[in-house]
PDB file of C-alpha atoms in Angstrom:
ATOM      1  CA  MET A   1     246.278-115.032  79.187  1.00 53.00           C
ATOM      2  CA  GLU A   2     246.281-117.420  76.479  1.00 57.00           C
ATOM      3  CA  THR A   3     245.736-121.280  75.998  1.00 55.00           C
ATOM      4  CA  ASP A   4     248.478-123.628  74.965  1.00 55.00           C
ATOM      5  CA  GLU A   5     246.768-125.970  72.424  1.00 58.00           C
ATOM      6  CA  LYS A   6     249.279-128.739  72.816  1.00 62.00           C
ATOM      7  CA  THR A   7     249.542-129.070  76.687  1.00 61.00           C
ATOM      8  CA  SER A   8     246.212-127.183  77.603  1.00 63.00           C
ATOM      9  CA  THR A   9     248.181-124.900  80.089  1.00 68.00           C
ATOM     10  CA  LEU A  10     247.901-121.559  80.430  1.00 70.00           C
ATOM     11  CA  VAL A  11     250.571-119.170  79.396  1.00 70.00           C
ATOM     12  CA  LYS A  12     250.916-115.903  81.223  1.00 75.00           C
ATOM     13  CA  PRO A  13     252.098-112.969  79.254  1.00 75.00           C
ATOM     14  CA  LYS A  14     255.856-111.900  80.420  1.00 78.00           C
ATOM     15  CA  ALA A  15     255.542-108.867  82.424  1.00 79.00           C
ATOM     16  CA  LYS A  16     258.355-106.291  81.525  1.00 83.00           C
ATOM     17  CA  THR A  17     260.413-105.320  84.228  1.00 86.00           C
ATOM     18  CA  LYS A  18     261.222-101.611  84.778  1.00 86.00           C
ATOM     19  CA  ARG A  19     264.533-100.765  85.167  1.00 87.00           C
ATOM     20  CA  PRO A  20     265.335 -98.834  88.693  1.00 89.00           C
ATOM     21  CA  PRO A  21     265.919 -95.311  88.698  1.00 96.00           C
ATOM     22  CA  LEU A  22     269.650 -94.610  88.521  1.00 98.00           C
ATOM     23  CA  TYR A  23     271.140 -91.583  90.603  1.00 99.00           C
ATOM     24  CA  LYS A  24     274.670 -89.598  89.360  1.00 99.00           C
ATOM     25  CA  VAL A  25     277.139 -89.497  92.096  1.00 99.00           C
ATOM     26  CA  LEU A  26     278.709 -85.734  91.679  1.00 99.00           C
ATOM     27  CA  LEU A  27     281.935 -84.169  93.113  1.00 99.00           C
ATOM     28  CA  LEU A  28     281.617 -80.666  93.864  1.00 99.00           C
ATOM     29  CA  ASN A  29     284.581 -78.044  93.100  1.00 98.00           C
ATOM     30  CA  ASP A  30     285.748 -75.972  96.048  1.00 97.00           C
ATOM     31  CA  ASP A  31     288.859 -73.860  96.460  1.00 96.00           C
ATOM     32  CA  PHE A  32     290.487 -75.927  99.298  1.00 98.00           C
ATOM     33  CA  THR A  33     290.805 -79.669  98.426  1.00 98.00           C
ATOM     34  CA  PRO A  34     293.911 -80.634  96.709  1.00 98.00           C
ATOM     35  CA  MET A  35     293.715 -82.166  93.177  1.00 97.00           C
ATOM     36  CA  ASP A  36     295.509 -85.162  94.430  1.00 98.00           C
ATOM     37  CA  PHE A  37     292.922 -85.963  96.991  1.00 99.00           C
ATOM     38  CA  VAL A  38     290.061 -86.097  94.667  1.00 98.00           C
ATOM     39  CA  VAL A  39     291.998 -88.267  92.244  1.00 99.00           C
ATOM     40  CA  LEU A  40     292.371 -90.637  95.212  1.00 99.00           C
ATOM     41  CA  VAL A  41     288.862 -90.373  96.272  1.00 99.00           C
ATOM     42  CA  LEU A  42     287.758 -91.263  92.689  1.00 99.00           C
ATOM     43  CA  LYS A  43     290.517 -94.239  92.686  1.00 99.00           C
ATOM     44  CA  ARG A  44     289.354 -95.421  96.010  1.00 99.00           C
ATOM     45  CA  PHE A  45     285.770 -95.227  96.187  1.00 99.00           C
ATOM     46  CA  PHE A  46     284.809 -95.276  92.580  1.00 99.00           C
ATOM     47  CA  SER A  47     287.461 -97.706  91.235  1.00 99.00           C
ATOM     48  CA  LYS A  48     288.543 -95.222  88.588  1.00 99.00           C
ATOM     49  CA  SER A  49     291.960 -95.728  86.726  1.00 99.00           C
ATOM     50  CA  GLN A  50     294.535 -92.757  87.125  1.00 99.00           C
ATOM     51  CA  VAL A  51     293.562 -91.349  83.917  1.00 99.00           C
ATOM     52  CA  GLU A  52     290.056 -91.597  84.212  1.00 99.00           C
ATOM     53  CA  ALA A  53     290.483 -90.016  87.903  1.00 99.00           C
ATOM     54  CA  GLU A  54     292.294 -87.095  86.696  1.00 99.00           C
ATOM     55  CA  LYS A  55     290.006 -86.377  83.755  1.00 99.00           C
ATOM     56  CA  ILE A  56     287.135 -86.408  86.088  1.00 99.00           C
ATOM     57  CA  MET A  57     289.243 -83.986  88.719  1.00 98.00           C
ATOM     58  CA  LEU A  58     289.750 -81.631  85.903  1.00 98.00           C
ATOM     59  CA  GLU A  59     286.009 -81.616  84.981  1.00 98.00           C
ATOM     60  CA  VAL A  60     285.189 -81.187  88.526  1.00 98.00           C
ATOM     61  CA  HIS A  61     287.820 -77.935  88.644  1.00 97.00           C
ATOM     62  CA  ASN A  62     286.971 -76.546  85.476  1.00 98.00           C
ATOM     63  CA  LYS A  63     283.021 -76.934  85.367  1.00 98.00           C
ATOM     64  CA  GLY A  64     282.463 -76.985  89.155  1.00 98.00           C
ATOM     65  CA  ALA A  65     281.180 -80.551  89.385  1.00 99.00           C
ATOM     66  CA  GLY A  66     282.171 -84.054  87.698  1.00 99.00           C
ATOM     67  CA  VAL A  67     280.279 -87.449  87.484  1.00 99.00           C
ATOM     68  CA  ALA A  68     281.967 -89.990  89.644  1.00 99.00           C
ATOM     69  CA  GLY A  69     279.623 -92.728  88.764  1.00 98.00           C
ATOM     70  CA  VAL A  70     275.976 -93.566  88.205  1.00 98.00           C
ATOM     71  CA  PHE A  71     274.278 -96.256  90.530  1.00 98.00           C
ATOM     72  CA  PRO A  72     270.981 -97.463  91.914  1.00 98.00           C
ATOM     73  CA  PHE A  73     269.786 -95.069  94.807  1.00 98.00           C
ATOM     74  CA  GLU A  74     271.046 -97.129  97.726  1.00 98.00           C
ATOM     75  CA  VAL A  75     274.526 -97.540  96.173  1.00 98.00           C
ATOM     76  CA  ALA A  76     274.749 -94.090  95.222  1.00 99.00           C
ATOM     77  CA  GLU A  77     273.480 -92.986  98.744  1.00 99.00           C
ATOM     78  CA  THR A  78     276.249 -95.316 100.486  1.00 99.00           C
ATOM     79  CA  LYS A  79     278.908 -93.875  98.030  1.00 99.00           C
ATOM     80  CA  VAL A  80     277.952 -90.233  99.025  1.00 99.00           C
ATOM     81  CA  PHE A  81     277.973 -90.710 102.794  1.00 99.00           C
ATOM     82  CA  ILE A  82     281.371 -92.629 102.472  1.00 99.00           C
ATOM     83  CA  VAL A  83     283.125 -89.935 100.452  1.00 99.00           C
ATOM     84  CA  ASN A  84     281.697 -87.146 102.518  1.00 99.00           C
ATOM     85  CA  GLU A  85     282.886 -88.996 105.766  1.00 99.00           C
ATOM     86  CA  PHE A  86     286.388 -89.595 104.130  1.00 99.00           C
ATOM     87  CA  SER A  87     286.617 -85.892 103.212  1.00 99.00           C
ATOM     88  CA  ARG A  88     285.940 -84.997 106.590  1.00 99.00           C
ATOM     89  CA  ARG A  89     288.317 -87.332 108.572  1.00 99.00           C
ATOM     90  CA  ASN A  90     291.003 -85.973 106.167  1.00 99.00           C
ATOM     91  CA  GLU A  91     289.970 -82.297 106.993  1.00 98.00           C
ATOM     92  CA  HIS A  92     289.148 -81.493 103.200  1.00 98.00           C
ATOM     93  CA  PRO A  93     285.923 -79.709 102.365  1.00 98.00           C
ATOM     94  CA  LEU A  94     285.510 -81.723  99.318  1.00 98.00           C
ATOM     95  CA  LYS A  95     281.617 -82.620  98.843  1.00 99.00           C
ATOM     96  CA  CYS A  96     279.655 -85.409  97.146  1.00 99.00           C
ATOM     97  CA  ILE A  97     275.987 -85.304  96.380  1.00 99.00           C
ATOM     98  CA  MET A  98     273.617 -87.475  94.289  1.00 99.00           C
ATOM     99  CA  GLU A  99     271.122 -86.503  91.711  1.00 98.00           C
ATOM    100  CA  LYS A 100     268.595 -88.527  89.711  1.00 97.00           C
ATOM    101  CA  GLU A 101     269.608 -89.119  86.387  1.00 94.00           C
ATOM    102  CA  THR A 102     266.850 -87.819  83.644  1.00 88.00           C
ATOM    103  CA  GLU A 103     265.555 -90.264  81.045  1.00 74.00           C
ATOM    104  CA  THR A 104     267.420 -88.712  78.229  1.00 73.00           C
ATOM    105  CA  GLU A 105     271.070 -88.985  80.275  1.00 67.00           C
ATOM    106  CA  GLY A 106     270.524 -92.663  80.736  1.00 57.00           C
ATOM    107  CA  SER A 107     269.467 -93.326  77.179  1.00 52.00           C
TER     108      SER A 107
END
């Protein structure tokens, strides 16, 4: 700690706050879930526009998975649960998972 000469008070150095780890929420491709349902999920639960949702849906379809969003742990966990439950209730096998974002991905 340093002493401030003018007021004779101690000045505590500022602590650096570390950003919480972020998690990617991914939708996984399957052969049965309609593309329109995937777009609906992206718009409803991830606030994507029609164009953004279609782009991500095509990535899921063509590459096997697509990133719906990146969130702190609790938010990602909740979104995964809600999407999987919504898919199940609508009798679609669409799966949603989360994985920790690596340092290079987030920077």
